[in-house]
Tab-separated table of C-alpha atoms (C1' of nucleotides) in Angstrom:
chain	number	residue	atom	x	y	z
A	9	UNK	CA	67.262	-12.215	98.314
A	10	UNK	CA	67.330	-10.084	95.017
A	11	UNK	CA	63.863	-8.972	96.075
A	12	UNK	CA	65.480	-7.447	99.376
A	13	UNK	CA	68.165	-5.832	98.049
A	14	UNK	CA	65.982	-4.104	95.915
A	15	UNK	CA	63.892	-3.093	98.314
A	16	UNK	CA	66.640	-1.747	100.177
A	17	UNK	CA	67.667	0.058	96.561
A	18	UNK	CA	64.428	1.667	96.407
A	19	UNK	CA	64.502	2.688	100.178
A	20	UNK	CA	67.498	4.362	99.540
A	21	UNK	CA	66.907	6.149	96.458
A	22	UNK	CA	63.776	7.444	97.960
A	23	UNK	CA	65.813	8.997	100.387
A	24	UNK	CA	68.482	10.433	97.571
A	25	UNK	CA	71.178	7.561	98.369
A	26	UNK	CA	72.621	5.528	96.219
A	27	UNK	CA	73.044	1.955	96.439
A	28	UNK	CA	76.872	2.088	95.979
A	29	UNK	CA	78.825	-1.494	95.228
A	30	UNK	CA	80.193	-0.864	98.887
A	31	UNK	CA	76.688	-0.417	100.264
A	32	UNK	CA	75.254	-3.690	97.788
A	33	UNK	CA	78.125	-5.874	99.521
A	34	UNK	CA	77.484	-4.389	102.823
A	35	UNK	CA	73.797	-4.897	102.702
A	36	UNK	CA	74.230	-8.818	101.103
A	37	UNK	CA	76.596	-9.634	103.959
A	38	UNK	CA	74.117	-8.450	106.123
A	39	UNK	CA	71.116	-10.666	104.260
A	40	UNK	CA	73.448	-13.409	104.202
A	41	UNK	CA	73.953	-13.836	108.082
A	42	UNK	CA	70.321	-12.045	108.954
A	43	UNK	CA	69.995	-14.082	112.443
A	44	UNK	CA	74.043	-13.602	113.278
A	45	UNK	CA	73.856	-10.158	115.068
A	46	UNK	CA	77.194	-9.196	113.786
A	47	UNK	CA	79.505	-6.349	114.910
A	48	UNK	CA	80.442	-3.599	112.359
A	49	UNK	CA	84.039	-5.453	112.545
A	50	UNK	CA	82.454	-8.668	111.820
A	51	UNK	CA	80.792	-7.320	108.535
A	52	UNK	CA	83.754	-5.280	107.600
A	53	UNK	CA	85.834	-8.799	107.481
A	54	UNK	CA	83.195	-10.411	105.777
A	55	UNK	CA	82.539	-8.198	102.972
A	56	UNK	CA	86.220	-7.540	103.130
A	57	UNK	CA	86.342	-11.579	102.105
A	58	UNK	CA	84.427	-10.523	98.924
A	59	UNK	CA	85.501	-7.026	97.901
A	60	UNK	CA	89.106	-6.438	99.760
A	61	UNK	CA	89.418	-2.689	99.010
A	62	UNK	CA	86.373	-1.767	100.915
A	63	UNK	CA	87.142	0.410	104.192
A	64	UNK	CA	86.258	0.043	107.554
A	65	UNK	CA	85.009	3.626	107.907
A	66	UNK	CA	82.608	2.863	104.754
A	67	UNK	CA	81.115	-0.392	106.588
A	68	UNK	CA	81.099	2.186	109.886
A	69	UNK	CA	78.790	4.796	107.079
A	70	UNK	CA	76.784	1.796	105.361
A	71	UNK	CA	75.727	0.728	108.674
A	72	UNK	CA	74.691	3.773	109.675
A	73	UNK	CA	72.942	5.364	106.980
A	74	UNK	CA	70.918	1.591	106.907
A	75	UNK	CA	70.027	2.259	110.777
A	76	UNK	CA	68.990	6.240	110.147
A	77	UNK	CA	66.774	4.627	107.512
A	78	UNK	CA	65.266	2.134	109.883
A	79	UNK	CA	66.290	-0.528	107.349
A	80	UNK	CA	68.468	-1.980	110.354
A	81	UNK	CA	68.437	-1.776	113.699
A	82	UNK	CA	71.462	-1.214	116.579
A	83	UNK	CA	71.473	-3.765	119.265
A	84	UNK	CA	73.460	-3.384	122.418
A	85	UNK	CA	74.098	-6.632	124.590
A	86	UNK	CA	76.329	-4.879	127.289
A	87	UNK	CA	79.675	-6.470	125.615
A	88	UNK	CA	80.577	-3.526	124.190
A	89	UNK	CA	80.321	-4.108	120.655
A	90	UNK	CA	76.977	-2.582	118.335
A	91	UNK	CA	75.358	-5.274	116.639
A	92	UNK	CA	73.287	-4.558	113.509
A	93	UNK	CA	70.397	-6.670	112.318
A	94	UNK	CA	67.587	-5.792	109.548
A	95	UNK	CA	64.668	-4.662	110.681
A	96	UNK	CA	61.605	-7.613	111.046
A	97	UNK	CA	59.953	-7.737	107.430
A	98	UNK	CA	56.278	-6.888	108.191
A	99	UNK	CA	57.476	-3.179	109.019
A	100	UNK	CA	56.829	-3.750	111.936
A	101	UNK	CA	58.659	-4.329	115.321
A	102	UNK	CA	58.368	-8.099	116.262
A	103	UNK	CA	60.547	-10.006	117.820
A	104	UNK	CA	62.755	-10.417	120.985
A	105	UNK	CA	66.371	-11.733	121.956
A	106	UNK	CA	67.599	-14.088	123.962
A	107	UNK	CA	70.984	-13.833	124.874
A	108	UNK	CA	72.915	-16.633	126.882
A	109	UNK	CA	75.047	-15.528	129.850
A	110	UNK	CA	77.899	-18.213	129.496
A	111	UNK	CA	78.242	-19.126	126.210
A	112	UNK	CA	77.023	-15.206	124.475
A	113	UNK	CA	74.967	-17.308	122.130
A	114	UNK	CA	71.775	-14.839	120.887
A	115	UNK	CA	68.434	-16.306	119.747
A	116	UNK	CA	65.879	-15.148	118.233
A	117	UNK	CA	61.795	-14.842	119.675
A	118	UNK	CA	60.223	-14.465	116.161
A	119	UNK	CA	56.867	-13.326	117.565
A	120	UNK	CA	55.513	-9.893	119.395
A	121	UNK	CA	54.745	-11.186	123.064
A	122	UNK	CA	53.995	-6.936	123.650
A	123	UNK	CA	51.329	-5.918	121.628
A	124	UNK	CA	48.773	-5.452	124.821
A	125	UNK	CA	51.341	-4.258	126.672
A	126	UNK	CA	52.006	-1.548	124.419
A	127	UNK	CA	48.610	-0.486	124.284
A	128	UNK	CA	48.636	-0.362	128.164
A	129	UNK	CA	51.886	1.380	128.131
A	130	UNK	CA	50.992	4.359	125.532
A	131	UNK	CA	48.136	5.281	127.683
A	132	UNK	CA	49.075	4.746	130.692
A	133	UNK	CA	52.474	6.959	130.279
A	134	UNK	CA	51.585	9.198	127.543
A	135	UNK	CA	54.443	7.598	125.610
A	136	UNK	CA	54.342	6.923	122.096
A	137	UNK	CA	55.998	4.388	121.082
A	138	UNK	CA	57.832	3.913	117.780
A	139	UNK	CA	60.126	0.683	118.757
A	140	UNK	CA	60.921	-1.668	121.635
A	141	UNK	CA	63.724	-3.633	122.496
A	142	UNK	CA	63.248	-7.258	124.822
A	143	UNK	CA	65.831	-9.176	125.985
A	144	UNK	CA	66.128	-11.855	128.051
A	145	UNK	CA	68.984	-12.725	129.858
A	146	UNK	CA	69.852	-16.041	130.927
A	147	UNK	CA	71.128	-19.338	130.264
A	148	UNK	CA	70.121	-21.375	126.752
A	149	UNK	CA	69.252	-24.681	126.408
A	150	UNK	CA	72.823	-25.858	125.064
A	151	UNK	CA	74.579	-24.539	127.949
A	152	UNK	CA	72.164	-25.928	130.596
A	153	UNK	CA	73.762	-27.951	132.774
A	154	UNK	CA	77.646	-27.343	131.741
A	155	UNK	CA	78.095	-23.363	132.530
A	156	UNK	CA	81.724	-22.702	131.897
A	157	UNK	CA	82.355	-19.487	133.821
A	158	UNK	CA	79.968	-19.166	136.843
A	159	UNK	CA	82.129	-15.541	137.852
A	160	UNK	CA	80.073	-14.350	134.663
A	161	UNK	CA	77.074	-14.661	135.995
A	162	UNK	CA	76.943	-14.699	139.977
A	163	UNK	CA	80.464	-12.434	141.168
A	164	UNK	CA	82.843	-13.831	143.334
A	165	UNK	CA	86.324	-13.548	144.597
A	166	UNK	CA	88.003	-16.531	143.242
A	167	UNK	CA	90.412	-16.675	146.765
B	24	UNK	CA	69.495	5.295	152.801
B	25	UNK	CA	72.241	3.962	155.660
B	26	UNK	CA	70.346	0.826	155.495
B	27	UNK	CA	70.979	0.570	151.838
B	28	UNK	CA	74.823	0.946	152.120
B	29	UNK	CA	75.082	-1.508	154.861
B	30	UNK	CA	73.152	-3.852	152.706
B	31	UNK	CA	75.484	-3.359	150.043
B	32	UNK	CA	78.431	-3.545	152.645
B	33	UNK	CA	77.241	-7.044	153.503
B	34	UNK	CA	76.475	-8.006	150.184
B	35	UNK	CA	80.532	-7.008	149.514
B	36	UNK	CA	81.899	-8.849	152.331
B	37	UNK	CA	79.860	-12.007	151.439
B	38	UNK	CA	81.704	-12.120	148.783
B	39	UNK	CA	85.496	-11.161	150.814
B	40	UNK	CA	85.130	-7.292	149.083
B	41	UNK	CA	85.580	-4.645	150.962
B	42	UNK	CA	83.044	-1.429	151.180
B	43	UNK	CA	86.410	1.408	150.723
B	44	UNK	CA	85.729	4.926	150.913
B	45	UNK	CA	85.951	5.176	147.682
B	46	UNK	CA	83.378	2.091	146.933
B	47	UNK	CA	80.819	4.013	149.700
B	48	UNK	CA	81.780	7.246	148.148
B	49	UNK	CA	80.806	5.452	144.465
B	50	UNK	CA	77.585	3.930	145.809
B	51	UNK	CA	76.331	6.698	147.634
B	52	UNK	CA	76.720	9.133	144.041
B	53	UNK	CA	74.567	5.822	142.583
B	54	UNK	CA	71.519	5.813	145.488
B	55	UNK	CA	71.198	9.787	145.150
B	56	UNK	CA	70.898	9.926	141.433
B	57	UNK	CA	68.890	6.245	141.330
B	58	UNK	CA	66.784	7.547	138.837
B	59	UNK	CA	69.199	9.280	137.185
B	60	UNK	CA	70.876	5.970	134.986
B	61	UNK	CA	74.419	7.581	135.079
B	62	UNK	CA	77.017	7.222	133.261
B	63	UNK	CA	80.966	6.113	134.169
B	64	UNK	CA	81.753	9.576	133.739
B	65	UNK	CA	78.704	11.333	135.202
B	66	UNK	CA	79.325	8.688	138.631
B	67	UNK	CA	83.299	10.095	138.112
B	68	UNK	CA	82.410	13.736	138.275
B	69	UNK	CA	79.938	13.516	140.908
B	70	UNK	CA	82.140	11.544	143.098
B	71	UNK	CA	85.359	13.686	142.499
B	72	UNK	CA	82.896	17.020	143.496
B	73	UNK	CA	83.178	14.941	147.070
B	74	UNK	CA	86.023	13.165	147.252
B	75	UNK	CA	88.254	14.822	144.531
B	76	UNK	CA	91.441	12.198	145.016
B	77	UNK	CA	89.549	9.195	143.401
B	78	UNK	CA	90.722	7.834	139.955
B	79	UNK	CA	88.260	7.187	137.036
B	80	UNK	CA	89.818	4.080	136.743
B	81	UNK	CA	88.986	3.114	140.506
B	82	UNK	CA	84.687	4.275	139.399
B	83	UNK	CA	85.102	1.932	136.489
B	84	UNK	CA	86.704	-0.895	138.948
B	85	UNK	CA	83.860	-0.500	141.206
B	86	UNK	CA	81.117	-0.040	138.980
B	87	UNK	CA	82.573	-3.726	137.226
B	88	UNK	CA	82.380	-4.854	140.560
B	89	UNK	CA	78.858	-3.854	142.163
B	90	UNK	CA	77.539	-5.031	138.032
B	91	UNK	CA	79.208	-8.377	138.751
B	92	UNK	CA	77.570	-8.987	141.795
B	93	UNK	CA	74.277	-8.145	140.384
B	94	UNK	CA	74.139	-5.064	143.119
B	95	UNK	CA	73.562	-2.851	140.133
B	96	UNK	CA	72.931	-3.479	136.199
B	97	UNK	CA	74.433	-2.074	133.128
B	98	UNK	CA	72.268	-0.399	130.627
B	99	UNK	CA	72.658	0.248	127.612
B	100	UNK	CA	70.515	2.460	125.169
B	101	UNK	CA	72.745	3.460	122.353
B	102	UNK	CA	73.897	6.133	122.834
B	103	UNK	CA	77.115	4.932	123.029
B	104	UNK	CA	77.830	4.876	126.861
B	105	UNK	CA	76.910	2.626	129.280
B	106	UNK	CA	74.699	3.153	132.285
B	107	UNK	CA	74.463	2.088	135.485
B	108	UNK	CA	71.507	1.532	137.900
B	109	UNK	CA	70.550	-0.366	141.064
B	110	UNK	CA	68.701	-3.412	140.953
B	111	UNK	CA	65.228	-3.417	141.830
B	112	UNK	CA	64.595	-3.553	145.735
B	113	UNK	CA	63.139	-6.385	145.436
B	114	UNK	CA	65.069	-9.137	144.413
B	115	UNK	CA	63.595	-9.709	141.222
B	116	UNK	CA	63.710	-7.755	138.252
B	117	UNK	CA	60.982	-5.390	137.658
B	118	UNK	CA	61.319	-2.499	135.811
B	119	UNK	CA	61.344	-1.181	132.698
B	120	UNK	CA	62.560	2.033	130.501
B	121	UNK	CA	61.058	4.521	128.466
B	122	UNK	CA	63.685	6.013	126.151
B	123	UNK	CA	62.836	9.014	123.961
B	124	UNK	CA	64.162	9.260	121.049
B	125	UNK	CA	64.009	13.035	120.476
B	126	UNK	CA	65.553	14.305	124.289
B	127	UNK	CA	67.073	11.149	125.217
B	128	UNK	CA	65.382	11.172	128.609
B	129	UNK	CA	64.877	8.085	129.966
B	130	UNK	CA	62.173	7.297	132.292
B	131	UNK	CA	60.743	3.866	134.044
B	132	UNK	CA	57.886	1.620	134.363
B	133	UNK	CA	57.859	0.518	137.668
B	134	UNK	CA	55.903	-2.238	136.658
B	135	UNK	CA	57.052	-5.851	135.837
B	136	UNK	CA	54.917	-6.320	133.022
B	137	UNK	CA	56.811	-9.357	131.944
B	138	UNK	CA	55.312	-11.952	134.260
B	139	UNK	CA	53.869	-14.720	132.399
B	140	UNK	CA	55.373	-13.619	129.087
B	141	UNK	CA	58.326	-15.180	130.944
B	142	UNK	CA	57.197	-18.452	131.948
B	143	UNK	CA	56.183	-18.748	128.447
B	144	UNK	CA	59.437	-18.375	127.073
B	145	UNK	CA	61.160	-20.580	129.506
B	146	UNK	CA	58.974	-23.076	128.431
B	147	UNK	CA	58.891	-22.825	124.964
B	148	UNK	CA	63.146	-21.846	124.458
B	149	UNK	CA	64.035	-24.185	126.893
B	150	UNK	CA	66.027	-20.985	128.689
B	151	UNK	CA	66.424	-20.411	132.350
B	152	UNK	CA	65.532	-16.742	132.491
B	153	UNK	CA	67.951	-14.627	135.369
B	154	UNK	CA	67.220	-11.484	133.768
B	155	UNK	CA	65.806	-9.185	131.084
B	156	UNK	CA	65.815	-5.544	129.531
B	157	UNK	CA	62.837	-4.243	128.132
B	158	UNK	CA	62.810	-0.894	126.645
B	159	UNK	CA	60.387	1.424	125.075
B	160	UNK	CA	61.460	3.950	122.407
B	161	UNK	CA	59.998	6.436	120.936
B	162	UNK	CA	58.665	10.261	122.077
B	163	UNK	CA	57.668	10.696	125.770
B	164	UNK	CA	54.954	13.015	127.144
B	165	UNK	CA	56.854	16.378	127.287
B	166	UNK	CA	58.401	16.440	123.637
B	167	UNK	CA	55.531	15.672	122.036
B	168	UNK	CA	54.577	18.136	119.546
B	169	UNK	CA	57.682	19.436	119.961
B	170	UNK	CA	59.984	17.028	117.977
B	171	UNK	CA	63.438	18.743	117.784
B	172	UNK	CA	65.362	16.661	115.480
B	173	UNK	CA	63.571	14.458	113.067
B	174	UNK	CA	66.289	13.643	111.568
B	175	UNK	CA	66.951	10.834	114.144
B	176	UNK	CA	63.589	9.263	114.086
B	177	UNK	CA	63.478	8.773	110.266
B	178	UNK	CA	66.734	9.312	108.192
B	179	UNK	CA	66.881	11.611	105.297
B	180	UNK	CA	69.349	13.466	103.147
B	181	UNK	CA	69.043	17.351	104.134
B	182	UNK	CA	69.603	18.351	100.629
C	26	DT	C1'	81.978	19.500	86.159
C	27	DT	C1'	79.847	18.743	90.476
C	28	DG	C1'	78.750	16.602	94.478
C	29	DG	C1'	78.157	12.238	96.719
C	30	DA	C1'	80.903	8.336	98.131
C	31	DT	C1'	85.200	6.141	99.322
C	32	DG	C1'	89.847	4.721	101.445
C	33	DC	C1'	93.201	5.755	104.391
C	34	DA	C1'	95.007	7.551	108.342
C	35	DA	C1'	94.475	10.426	112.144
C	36	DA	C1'	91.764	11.651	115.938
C	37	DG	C1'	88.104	10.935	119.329
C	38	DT	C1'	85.568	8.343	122.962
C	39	DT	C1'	84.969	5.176	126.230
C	40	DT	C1'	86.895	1.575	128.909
C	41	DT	C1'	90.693	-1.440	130.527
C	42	DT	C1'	95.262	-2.507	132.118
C	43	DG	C1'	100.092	-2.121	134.145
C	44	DC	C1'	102.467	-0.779	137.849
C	45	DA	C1'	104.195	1.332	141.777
C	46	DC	C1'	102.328	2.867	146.023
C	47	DT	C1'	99.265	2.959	150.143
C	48	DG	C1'	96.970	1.372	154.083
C	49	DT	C1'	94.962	-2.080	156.983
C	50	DG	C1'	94.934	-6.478	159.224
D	23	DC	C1'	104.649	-8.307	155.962
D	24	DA	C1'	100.966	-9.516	152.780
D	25	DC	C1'	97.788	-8.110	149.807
D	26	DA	C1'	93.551	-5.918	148.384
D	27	DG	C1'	92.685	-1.555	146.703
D	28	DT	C1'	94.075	2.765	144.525
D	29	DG	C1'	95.778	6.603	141.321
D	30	DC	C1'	97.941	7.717	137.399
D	31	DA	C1'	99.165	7.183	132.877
D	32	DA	C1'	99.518	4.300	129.071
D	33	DA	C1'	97.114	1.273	126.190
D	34	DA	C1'	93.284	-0.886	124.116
D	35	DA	C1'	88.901	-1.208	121.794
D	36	DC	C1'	85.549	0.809	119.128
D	37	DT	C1'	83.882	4.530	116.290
D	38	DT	C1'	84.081	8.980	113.890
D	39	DT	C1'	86.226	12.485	111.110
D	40	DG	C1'	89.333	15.035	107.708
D	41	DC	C1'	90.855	15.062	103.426
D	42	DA	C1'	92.442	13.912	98.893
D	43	DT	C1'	90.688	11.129	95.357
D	44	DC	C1'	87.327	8.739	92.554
D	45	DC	C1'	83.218	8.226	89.954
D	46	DA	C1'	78.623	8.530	88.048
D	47	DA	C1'	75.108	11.851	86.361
DNA sequence: TTGGATGCAAAGTTTTTGCACTGTG
DNA sequence: CACAGTGCAAAAACTTTGCATCCAA
């Protein structure tokens, strides 16, 4: 953990930022709930839990000067909200989501199901490719069997 | 092109919607620009350049509605807006996206590449796959060696 | 002292909602 | 008439920006 956020120190520095008390309590936060996925309003409460006079607008700049770095990543799952999440250790890009249509649950794929298909897909398209994003959508194992709001997932006129 | 709205038109009324002019109006904008992954606002404008009396709110009602019965999806590659596109013809879910990071153009695989990575993961999660989102970043065939704006593929203080 | 970083509040974007009205069955 | 559907404007949700202040080098 101390090992991380010095990393992330050095990362930073080499880059001419500073790793601010703000930014050390943003980026812990962060460590701290690594497979949560949480919203820039969920880390803003958290670290707000810790260090109250931090401001929302700082989390907004922390998390955004972390994801220009590469040191997290944005996630999208269509509910509106930006999730953040670091980056997979080995540098590089390796694992998937899978995010549950009833419940919103996300889990994690810790391994790279792609790497052929990246190959395939660089020559093939003349694309190079810096990062990938996988999700599957669907229904997890806890909710199998007991989905709560079917209109979610299959649209319907309740009449 | 007809065929495809009447589809669409069934596929409403199965579920007691109705196809309004303003629903045709809003599909019609979608099926010429398929490729196109528009946005709310793009679907709006093109729309209104036809049928200036709709509402944005009415494009937003009706995108919700055509996303909720899985007619088309919501994408997301964030940016910041969301984007809409048909479904693959098909049925099943096929396709893929190329996003470049430097002119934000987003092309497609047409491909499903995802086959038996899938069965994998239904077995091994113990999650009932309905649908996934695979996309590629990075620099696609016409910017390269021509990357405008570093700045956005690796962070770093202009100093 | 100088410039990066911060907190607060204001403003900006994108999307959703409330409500009266319209049109069709 | 009933009621889904609509347009408009207001509101909400999320994010960014302006600016005065603070702080470390």
């Amino acid at each position: 953990m101390e090992d991380r956020v010095n990393q992330i120190k050095q990362q930073l520095s080499a880059h001419n930022y500073k790793l601010t008390p703000q930014r050390e309590a943003t980026v812990r936060v962060l460590l701290e709930n690594e497979e949560k996925h949480l919203s820039a309003e969920d880390v803003y409460l958290l670290v707000k839990g810790k260090s109250p006079e931090i401001g929302l607008a700082t989390v907004y700049r922390t998390l955004e000067l972390l994801s220009d770095l590469q040191i997290i990543h944005k996630l999208n799952f269509g509910d509106g909200v930006t999730r953040y999440e670091f980056r997979a250790e080995g540098a590089e890009h390796h694992h998937h989501h899978l995010y549950c249509l009833n419940c919103g649950a996300v889990d994690e794929i810790m391994e790279d199901l792609l790497g052929p298909i990246e190959e395939k897909v660089e020559k093939e398209f003349d694309f190079q490719i810096i990062d990938h994003r996988l999700t599957f959508h669907g229904i997890c194992h806890r909710c199998k069997g007991q989905v709560k709001d079917p209109k979610k997932l299959v649209g319907s006129k309740v009449t």
